[in-house]
GROMACS .gro file of C-alpha atoms in nm:
model
  369
    1UNK     CA    1  -0.956  -4.053   1.286
    2UNK     CA    2  -1.138  -3.720   1.285
    3UNK     CA    3  -0.950  -3.409   1.401
    4UNK     CA    4  -1.060  -3.063   1.506
    5UNK     CA    5  -0.870  -2.839   1.263
    6UNK     CA    6  -0.850  -2.459   1.290
    7UNK     CA    7  -0.714  -2.261   0.994
    8UNK     CA    8  -0.609  -1.896   1.043
    9UNK     CA    9  -0.549  -1.637   0.771
   10UNK     CA   10  -0.654  -1.280   0.688
   11UNK     CA   11  -0.913  -1.350   0.414
   12UNK     CA   12  -1.128  -1.629   0.273
   13UNK     CA   13  -1.348  -1.690  -0.031
   14UNK     CA   14  -1.517  -1.489  -0.193
   15UNK     CA   15  -1.210  -1.262  -0.152
   16UNK     CA   16  -1.002  -1.338  -0.466
   17UNK     CA   17  -0.647  -1.463  -0.439
   18UNK     CA   18  -0.425  -1.768  -0.471
   19UNK     CA   19  -0.391  -1.829  -0.097
   20UNK     CA   20  -0.760  -1.764  -0.034
   21UNK     CA   21  -0.851  -2.026  -0.297
   22UNK     CA   22  -0.594  -2.272  -0.166
   23UNK     CA   23  -0.729  -2.238   0.187
   24UNK     CA   24  -1.088  -2.287   0.078
   25UNK     CA   25  -1.008  -2.603  -0.123
   26UNK     CA   26  -0.806  -2.749   0.160
   27UNK     CA   27  -1.067  -2.672   0.429
   28UNK     CA   28  -1.358  -2.807   0.223
   29UNK     CA   29  -1.167  -3.124   0.130
   30UNK     CA   30  -1.078  -3.184   0.497
   31UNK     CA   31  -1.443  -3.135   0.600
   32UNK     CA   32  -1.550  -3.379   0.328
   33UNK     CA   33  -1.312  -3.634   0.483
   34UNK     CA   34  -1.501  -3.609   0.813
   35UNK     CA   35  -1.283  -3.363   1.005
   36UNK     CA   36  -1.429  -3.081   1.213
   37UNK     CA   37  -1.294  -2.775   1.026
   38UNK     CA   38  -1.306  -2.409   1.130
   39UNK     CA   39  -1.152  -2.117   0.937
   40UNK     CA   40  -1.079  -1.799   1.133
   41UNK     CA   41  -1.026  -1.489   0.916
   42UNK     CA   42  -1.114  -1.119   0.926
   43UNK     CA   43  -1.438  -0.968   0.799
   44UNK     CA   44  -1.382  -0.751   0.487
   45UNK     CA   45  -1.715  -0.581   0.561
   46UNK     CA   46  -1.562  -0.449   0.879
   47UNK     CA   47  -1.695  -0.389   1.221
   48UNK     CA   48  -1.870  -0.708   1.329
   49UNK     CA   49  -1.794  -1.075   1.364
   50UNK     CA   50  -1.993  -1.314   1.142
   51UNK     CA   51  -2.002  -1.695   1.175
   52UNK     CA   52  -2.136  -1.906   0.888
   53UNK     CA   53  -2.137  -2.267   0.775
   54UNK     CA   54  -2.004  -2.280   0.416
   55UNK     CA   55  -1.976  -2.615   0.234
   56UNK     CA   56  -1.923  -2.806   0.557
   57UNK     CA   57  -1.669  -2.556   0.693
   58UNK     CA   58  -1.740  -2.325   0.987
   59UNK     CA   59  -1.613  -1.983   0.879
   60UNK     CA   60  -1.559  -1.716   1.145
   61UNK     CA   61  -1.500  -1.368   1.005
   62UNK     CA   62  -1.368  -1.158   1.294
   63UNK     CA   63  -1.444  -0.787   1.310
   64UNK     CA   64  -1.159  -0.582   1.162
   65UNK     CA   65  -1.104  -0.221   1.262
   66UNK     CA   66  -0.829  -0.115   1.021
   67UNK     CA   67  -0.590  -0.231   0.752
   68UNK     CA   68  -0.222  -0.135   0.777
   69UNK     CA   69   0.031  -0.225   0.505
   70UNK     CA   70  -0.223  -0.469   0.354
   71UNK     CA   71  -0.261  -0.643   0.693
   72UNK     CA   72  -0.617  -0.637   0.831
   73UNK     CA   73  -0.609  -0.566   1.206
   74UNK     CA   74  -0.858  -0.737   1.433
   75UNK     CA   75  -0.882  -0.725   1.812
   76UNK     CA   76  -1.154  -0.987   1.821
   77UNK     CA   77  -0.947  -1.247   1.632
   78UNK     CA   78  -0.726  -1.334   1.935
   79UNK     CA   79  -1.031  -1.332   2.163
   80UNK     CA   80  -1.212  -1.579   1.935
   81UNK     CA   81  -0.896  -1.790   1.908
   82UNK     CA   82  -0.879  -1.812   2.288
   83UNK     CA   83  -1.222  -1.978   2.297
   84UNK     CA   84  -1.149  -2.240   2.031
   85UNK     CA   85  -1.031  -2.590   2.130
   86UNK     CA   86  -0.868  -2.736   1.817
   87UNK     CA   87  -0.639  -3.041   1.798
   88UNK     CA   88  -0.427  -2.863   1.541
   89UNK     CA   89  -0.389  -2.500   1.427
   90UNK     CA   90  -0.286  -2.437   1.066
   91UNK     CA   91  -0.162  -2.087   0.977
   92UNK     CA   92  -0.115  -1.942   0.629
   93UNK     CA   93   0.195  -1.723   0.654
   94UNK     CA   94   0.249  -1.427   0.629
   95UNK     CA   95  -0.033  -1.289   0.843
   96UNK     CA   96   0.121  -1.127   1.154
   97UNK     CA   97  -0.206  -1.089   1.348
   98UNK     CA   98  -0.275  -1.462   1.323
   99UNK     CA   99   0.082  -1.571   1.391
  100UNK     CA  100   0.130  -1.348   1.695
  101UNK     CA  101  -0.211  -1.441   1.840
  102UNK     CA  102  -0.142  -1.812   1.806
  103UNK     CA  103   0.213  -1.772   1.943
  104UNK     CA  104   0.084  -1.588   2.252
  105UNK     CA  105  -0.210  -1.822   2.313
  106UNK     CA  106  -0.051  -2.152   2.201
  107UNK     CA  107  -0.391  -2.311   2.146
  108UNK     CA  108  -0.260  -2.638   2.001
  109UNK     CA  109   0.033  -2.769   1.795
  110UNK     CA  110   0.088  -2.528   1.506
  111UNK     CA  111   0.150  -2.611   1.142
  112UNK     CA  112   0.255  -2.309   0.934
  113UNK     CA  113   0.216  -2.296   0.554
  114UNK     CA  114   0.500  -2.061   0.463
  115UNK     CA  115   0.369  -1.895   0.148
  116UNK     CA  116   0.623  -1.617   0.095
  117UNK     CA  117   0.898  -1.415   0.260
  118UNK     CA  118   0.781  -1.072   0.373
  119UNK     CA  119   0.945  -0.871   0.096
  120UNK     CA  120   0.805  -0.522   0.077
  121UNK     CA  121   0.680  -0.415   0.421
  122UNK     CA  122   1.008  -0.303   0.579
  123UNK     CA  123   0.834  -0.103   0.854
  124UNK     CA  124   0.639  -0.406   0.972
  125UNK     CA  125   0.954  -0.618   0.952
  126UNK     CA  126   1.147  -0.401   1.199
  127UNK     CA  127   0.883  -0.460   1.463
  128UNK     CA  128   0.801  -0.809   1.348
  129UNK     CA  129   1.146  -0.966   1.292
  130UNK     CA  130   1.218  -1.079   1.649
  131UNK     CA  131   0.863  -1.213   1.683
  132UNK     CA  132   0.878  -1.386   1.347
  133UNK     CA  133   1.178  -1.597   1.451
  134UNK     CA  134   0.994  -1.711   1.764
  135UNK     CA  135   0.673  -1.787   1.577
  136UNK     CA  136   0.861  -2.005   1.329
  137UNK     CA  137   1.069  -2.176   1.600
  138UNK     CA  138   0.758  -2.259   1.800
  139UNK     CA  139   0.579  -2.420   1.505
  140UNK     CA  140   0.558  -2.799   1.517
  141UNK     CA  141   0.606  -2.813   1.140
  142UNK     CA  142   0.654  -2.565   0.858
  143UNK     CA  143   0.510  -2.650   0.517
  144UNK     CA  144   0.709  -2.499   0.229
  145UNK     CA  145   0.558  -2.503  -0.118
  146UNK     CA  146   0.887  -2.600  -0.288
  147UNK     CA  147   1.239  -2.722  -0.201
  148UNK     CA  148   1.382  -2.410  -0.374
  149UNK     CA  149   1.209  -2.183  -0.125
  150UNK     CA  150   1.358  -2.358   0.180
  151UNK     CA  151   1.706  -2.314   0.035
  152UNK     CA  152   1.665  -1.952  -0.074
  153UNK     CA  153   1.470  -1.809   0.222
  154UNK     CA  154   1.686  -1.665   0.502
  155UNK     CA  155   1.400  -1.752   0.742
  156UNK     CA  156   1.353  -2.115   0.641
  157UNK     CA  157   1.710  -2.227   0.579
  158UNK     CA  158   1.801  -2.245   0.952
  159UNK     CA  159   1.474  -2.430   1.019
  160UNK     CA  160   1.506  -2.679   0.732
  161UNK     CA  161   1.488  -2.971   0.980
  162UNK     CA  162   1.124  -2.888   1.060
  163UNK     CA  163   1.021  -2.804   0.702
  164UNK     CA  164   0.822  -3.042   0.483
  165UNK     CA  165   0.765  -2.972   0.112
  166UNK     CA  166   0.392  -2.968   0.040
  167UNK     CA  167   0.329  -2.798  -0.294
  168UNK     CA  168   0.010  -2.601  -0.347
  169UNK     CA  169  -0.249  -2.777  -0.559
  170UNK     CA  170  -0.550  -2.719  -0.781
  171UNK     CA  171  -0.842  -2.917  -0.915
  172UNK     CA  172  -0.650  -3.042  -1.218
  173UNK     CA  173  -0.957  -3.186  -1.388
  174UNK     CA  174  -1.127  -2.846  -1.400
  175UNK     CA  175  -0.853  -2.718  -1.632
  176UNK     CA  176  -0.783  -3.037  -1.825
  177UNK     CA  177  -1.132  -3.127  -1.951
  178UNK     CA  178  -1.126  -3.008  -2.316
  179UNK     CA  179  -1.339  -2.699  -2.394
  180UNK     CA  180  -1.335  -2.724  -2.773
  181UNK     CA  181  -1.615  -2.477  -2.857
  182UNK     CA  182  -1.501  -2.204  -2.620
  183UNK     CA  183  -1.140  -2.247  -2.731
  184UNK     CA  184  -1.244  -2.215  -3.097
  185UNK     CA  185  -1.433  -1.892  -3.017
  186UNK     CA  186  -1.134  -1.740  -2.838
  187UNK     CA  187  -0.902  -1.829  -3.127
  188UNK     CA  188  -1.143  -1.674  -3.377
  189UNK     CA  189  -1.156  -1.354  -3.178
  190UNK     CA  190  -0.781  -1.300  -3.142
  191UNK     CA  191  -0.518  -1.346  -3.415
  192UNK     CA  192  -0.268  -1.613  -3.308
  193UNK     CA  193  -0.029  -1.725  -3.188
  194UNK     CA  194  -0.166  -1.655  -2.839
  195UNK     CA  195   0.038  -1.570  -2.530
  196UNK     CA  196  -0.145  -1.562  -2.198
  197UNK     CA  197  -0.086  -1.402  -1.858
  198UNK     CA  198  -0.326  -1.457  -1.567
  199UNK     CA  199  -0.291  -1.293  -1.226
  200UNK     CA  200  -0.335  -0.986  -1.010
  201UNK     CA  201  -0.173  -0.687  -1.181
  202UNK     CA  202   0.086  -0.605  -0.913
  203UNK     CA  203   0.441  -0.467  -0.933
  204UNK     CA  204   0.612  -0.803  -0.871
  205UNK     CA  205   0.442  -0.977  -1.165
  206UNK     CA  206   0.692  -0.815  -1.404
  207UNK     CA  207   0.439  -0.730  -1.675
  208UNK     CA  208   0.641  -0.422  -1.779
  209UNK     CA  209   0.908  -0.655  -1.916
  210UNK     CA  210   0.661  -0.872  -2.103
  211UNK     CA  211   0.493  -0.568  -2.258
  212UNK     CA  212   0.833  -0.438  -2.376
  213UNK     CA  213   0.912  -0.782  -2.517
  214UNK     CA  214   0.591  -0.770  -2.723
  215UNK     CA  215   0.749  -0.503  -2.948
  216UNK     CA  216   0.964  -0.782  -3.094
  217UNK     CA  217   0.714  -1.068  -3.095
  218UNK     CA  218   0.461  -1.142  -3.367
  219UNK     CA  219   0.179  -1.267  -3.145
  220UNK     CA  220  -0.120  -1.156  -2.937
  221UNK     CA  221  -0.089  -1.123  -2.560
  222UNK     CA  222  -0.401  -1.171  -2.348
  223UNK     CA  223  -0.378  -1.033  -1.994
  224UNK     CA  224  -0.641  -1.164  -1.752
  225UNK     CA  225  -0.680  -1.004  -1.410
  226UNK     CA  226  -0.713  -0.665  -1.244
  227UNK     CA  227  -0.502  -0.482  -0.991
  228UNK     CA  228  -0.322  -0.163  -0.891
  229UNK     CA  229  -0.099  -0.160  -1.202
  230UNK     CA  230  -0.381  -0.198  -1.458
  231UNK     CA  231  -0.408   0.166  -1.570
  232UNK     CA  232  -0.032   0.219  -1.588
  233UNK     CA  233   0.027  -0.099  -1.790
  234UNK     CA  234  -0.261  -0.015  -2.025
  235UNK     CA  235  -0.117   0.331  -2.089
  236UNK     CA  236   0.228   0.182  -2.138
  237UNK     CA  237   0.119  -0.066  -2.405
  238UNK     CA  238  -0.071   0.213  -2.580
  239UNK     CA  239   0.232   0.448  -2.577
  240UNK     CA  240   0.457   0.172  -2.715
  241UNK     CA  241   0.210   0.131  -3.003
  242UNK     CA  242   0.112  -0.220  -2.893
  243UNK     CA  243  -0.260  -0.166  -2.834
  244UNK     CA  244  -0.343  -0.399  -3.128
  245UNK     CA  245  -0.130  -0.680  -2.986
  246UNK     CA  246  -0.211  -0.665  -2.614
  247UNK     CA  247  -0.561  -0.714  -2.477
  248UNK     CA  248  -0.649  -0.647  -2.113
  249UNK     CA  249  -0.950  -0.869  -2.050
  250UNK     CA  250  -1.002  -0.789  -1.679
  251UNK     CA  251  -1.133  -1.066  -1.454
  252UNK     CA  252  -1.269  -1.371  -1.636
  253UNK     CA  253  -1.524  -1.590  -1.457
  254UNK     CA  254  -1.420  -1.932  -1.325
  255UNK     CA  255  -1.628  -2.113  -1.587
  256UNK     CA  256  -1.453  -1.951  -1.885
  257UNK     CA  257  -1.100  -1.938  -1.745
  258UNK     CA  258  -0.997  -2.298  -1.837
  259UNK     CA  259  -1.079  -2.230  -2.203
  260UNK     CA  260  -0.836  -1.935  -2.211
  261UNK     CA  261  -0.556  -2.153  -2.072
  262UNK     CA  262  -0.634  -2.418  -2.335
  263UNK     CA  263  -0.654  -2.164  -2.619
  264UNK     CA  264  -0.311  -2.019  -2.537
  265UNK     CA  265   0.000  -2.143  -2.717
  266UNK     CA  266   0.227  -2.032  -2.433
  267UNK     CA  267   0.161  -1.915  -2.077
  268UNK     CA  268   0.398  -1.643  -1.950
  269UNK     CA  269   0.461  -1.547  -1.585
  270UNK     CA  270   0.734  -1.280  -1.609
  271UNK     CA  271   0.756  -1.223  -1.229
  272UNK     CA  272   1.027  -0.982  -1.119
  273UNK     CA  273   1.049  -1.022  -0.739
  274UNK     CA  274   1.051  -1.297  -0.474
  275UNK     CA  275   0.693  -1.206  -0.374
  276UNK     CA  276   0.600  -1.449  -0.651
  277UNK     CA  277   0.672  -1.750  -0.433
  278UNK     CA  278   0.499  -2.028  -0.625
  279UNK     CA  279   0.259  -1.919  -0.899
  280UNK     CA  280  -0.066  -2.115  -0.877
  281UNK     CA  281  -0.150  -1.988  -1.229
  282UNK     CA  282   0.141  -2.200  -1.353
  283UNK     CA  283  -0.040  -2.510  -1.225
  284UNK     CA  284  -0.361  -2.407  -1.398
  285UNK     CA  285  -0.179  -2.360  -1.729
  286UNK     CA  286   0.001  -2.693  -1.687
  287UNK     CA  287  -0.325  -2.877  -1.618
  288UNK     CA  288  -0.457  -2.730  -1.944
  289UNK     CA  289  -0.153  -2.872  -2.126
  290UNK     CA  290   0.002  -2.532  -2.202
  291UNK     CA  291   0.383  -2.490  -2.190
  292UNK     CA  292   0.522  -2.221  -1.960
  293UNK     CA  293   0.771  -1.937  -1.961
  294UNK     CA  294   0.871  -1.815  -1.614
  295UNK     CA  295   1.166  -1.638  -1.450
  296UNK     CA  296   1.445  -1.750  -1.218
  297UNK     CA  297   1.377  -1.592  -0.877
  298UNK     CA  298   1.508  -1.872  -0.657
  299UNK     CA  299   1.145  -1.941  -0.562
  300UNK     CA  300   0.903  -2.223  -0.631
  301UNK     CA  301   0.820  -2.101  -0.982
  302UNK     CA  302   1.143  -2.265  -1.113
  303UNK     CA  303   1.055  -2.590  -0.939
  304UNK     CA  304   0.697  -2.592  -1.068
  305UNK     CA  305   0.810  -2.507  -1.421
  306UNK     CA  306   1.108  -2.731  -1.496
  307UNK     CA  307   1.336  -2.560  -1.746
  308UNK     CA  308   1.351  -2.757  -2.070
  309UNK     CA  309   1.085  -3.004  -1.950
  310UNK     CA  310   0.750  -2.825  -1.895
  311UNK     CA  311   0.865  -2.494  -2.043
  312UNK     CA  312   1.147  -2.242  -2.025
  313UNK     CA  313   1.291  -2.044  -1.733
  314UNK     CA  314   1.456  -1.711  -1.820
  315UNK     CA  315   1.635  -1.427  -1.642
  316UNK     CA  316   1.397  -1.193  -1.456
  317UNK     CA  317   1.354  -0.824  -1.549
  318UNK     CA  318   1.492  -0.888  -1.899
  319UNK     CA  319   1.266  -0.827  -2.204
  320UNK     CA  320   1.529  -0.969  -2.444
  321UNK     CA  321   1.539  -1.300  -2.255
  322UNK     CA  322   1.158  -1.316  -2.275
  323UNK     CA  323   1.166  -1.250  -2.651
  324UNK     CA  324   1.417  -1.536  -2.700
  325UNK     CA  325   1.210  -1.780  -2.492
  326UNK     CA  326   0.885  -1.688  -2.670
  327UNK     CA  327   1.050  -1.729  -3.013
  328UNK     CA  328   1.199  -2.066  -2.915
  329UNK     CA  329   0.856  -2.202  -2.825
  330UNK     CA  330   0.651  -2.040  -3.102
  331UNK     CA  331   0.893  -2.153  -3.375
  332UNK     CA  332   0.886  -2.521  -3.279
  333UNK     CA  333   0.544  -2.689  -3.270
  334UNK     CA  334   0.683  -3.029  -3.173
  335UNK     CA  335   0.878  -2.888  -2.878
  336UNK     CA  336   0.579  -2.684  -2.765
  337UNK     CA  337   0.338  -2.977  -2.771
  338UNK     CA  338   0.584  -3.210  -2.597
  339UNK     CA  339   0.637  -2.957  -2.317
  340UNK     CA  340   0.262  -2.901  -2.286
  341UNK     CA  341   0.206  -3.275  -2.251
  342UNK     CA  342   0.479  -3.311  -1.986
  343UNK     CA  343   0.329  -3.011  -1.805
  344UNK     CA  344  -0.010  -3.183  -1.797
  345UNK     CA  345   0.143  -3.504  -1.656
  346UNK     CA  346   0.338  -3.313  -1.390
  347UNK     CA  347   0.023  -3.126  -1.282
  348UNK     CA  348  -0.163  -3.454  -1.241
  349UNK     CA  349   0.103  -3.637  -1.039
  350UNK     CA  350   0.232  -3.352  -0.818
  351UNK     CA  351  -0.023  -3.074  -0.798
  352UNK     CA  352  -0.370  -3.229  -0.786
  353UNK     CA  353  -0.587  -3.153  -0.481
  354UNK     CA  354  -0.629  -3.510  -0.350
  355UNK     CA  355  -0.246  -3.538  -0.338
  356UNK     CA  356  -0.226  -3.218  -0.129
  357UNK     CA  357  -0.497  -3.323   0.116
  358UNK     CA  358  -0.323  -3.659   0.174
  359UNK     CA  359   0.014  -3.489   0.230
  360UNK     CA  360  -0.125  -3.235   0.477
  361UNK     CA  361  -0.315  -3.500   0.671
  362UNK     CA  362   0.002  -3.708   0.703
  363UNK     CA  363   0.182  -3.404   0.852
  364UNK     CA  364  -0.102  -3.344   1.104
  365UNK     CA  365  -0.087  -3.707   1.214
  366UNK     CA  366   0.292  -3.696   1.260
  367UNK     CA  367   0.265  -3.372   1.459
  368UNK     CA  368  -0.011  -3.508   1.685
  369UNK     CA  369   0.186  -3.829   1.748
   0.00000   0.00000   0.00000
């Protein structure tokens, strides 16, 4: 039966980001299934509240007056929340403004998608810690994106009884439909073998270590994405004499992106810190049939990428370990293709959007019962 669903987070499409994309896909799929779906976020353009219908979803962008420690602050968000009458409220965590507002107002049973521990913002944590415990305790259900994360998060472990594993998902087909012509063009343009990284260029992505590893690897590395570390990483690869081997391609449009995943021989996510909780880019590479190299952080990345099955998992912050893993895969065509094929199958069975929408709906129904 149809439900009134209210999602809360800080940003929404067209703001770029893994969680923003995830939220949009989920909301639109729920609306397509006949639910009444509202998304409440903050307005990146600032001082006024805007309400729009977008692909069947009612999107409310609440006026924001400031951003502190990458958290947009909005006084109108709680006021808008107070007027809504949802059957179920679904929060993407961490976003303190949303969590605290919902905790104070208790509009409806709360489901929290726990995307990542708060790692960096120690100042916020001091003030937020005691509240955080209450917010999580009050939730009807917590969705964790992997079993690893429940075990390794100090916040989730004590609440394991109310956690359900619901992995993030993508439109697998978008990345798996072969793009032969585009792939051929990419391979002509760059000497192979091709290594690929896709993501925001942030400190916790560990690109320093991958760039250092490239000194000892005979391959081309394509880096797709922009971010605060772009200039520093560009300078670093230049100073190490690797400018011929490493290409910073900036942001690549959605239509071309699948071809890059398919053109790559190996996809590398060298993340260095727990902020990399899951790695949606890993799913995109898997759907394209590309084997993975990722790092052991105790997070979902090592559950998404199964060591020895869909790719290799190495020690974090260790260029030598990356070099070994890259050599292992590049030397052995049979191994590489087998892992790529298993990656594609795993993406289809575990990480496809329809699977996610079903799983989330089941949780809502259990909570409302």
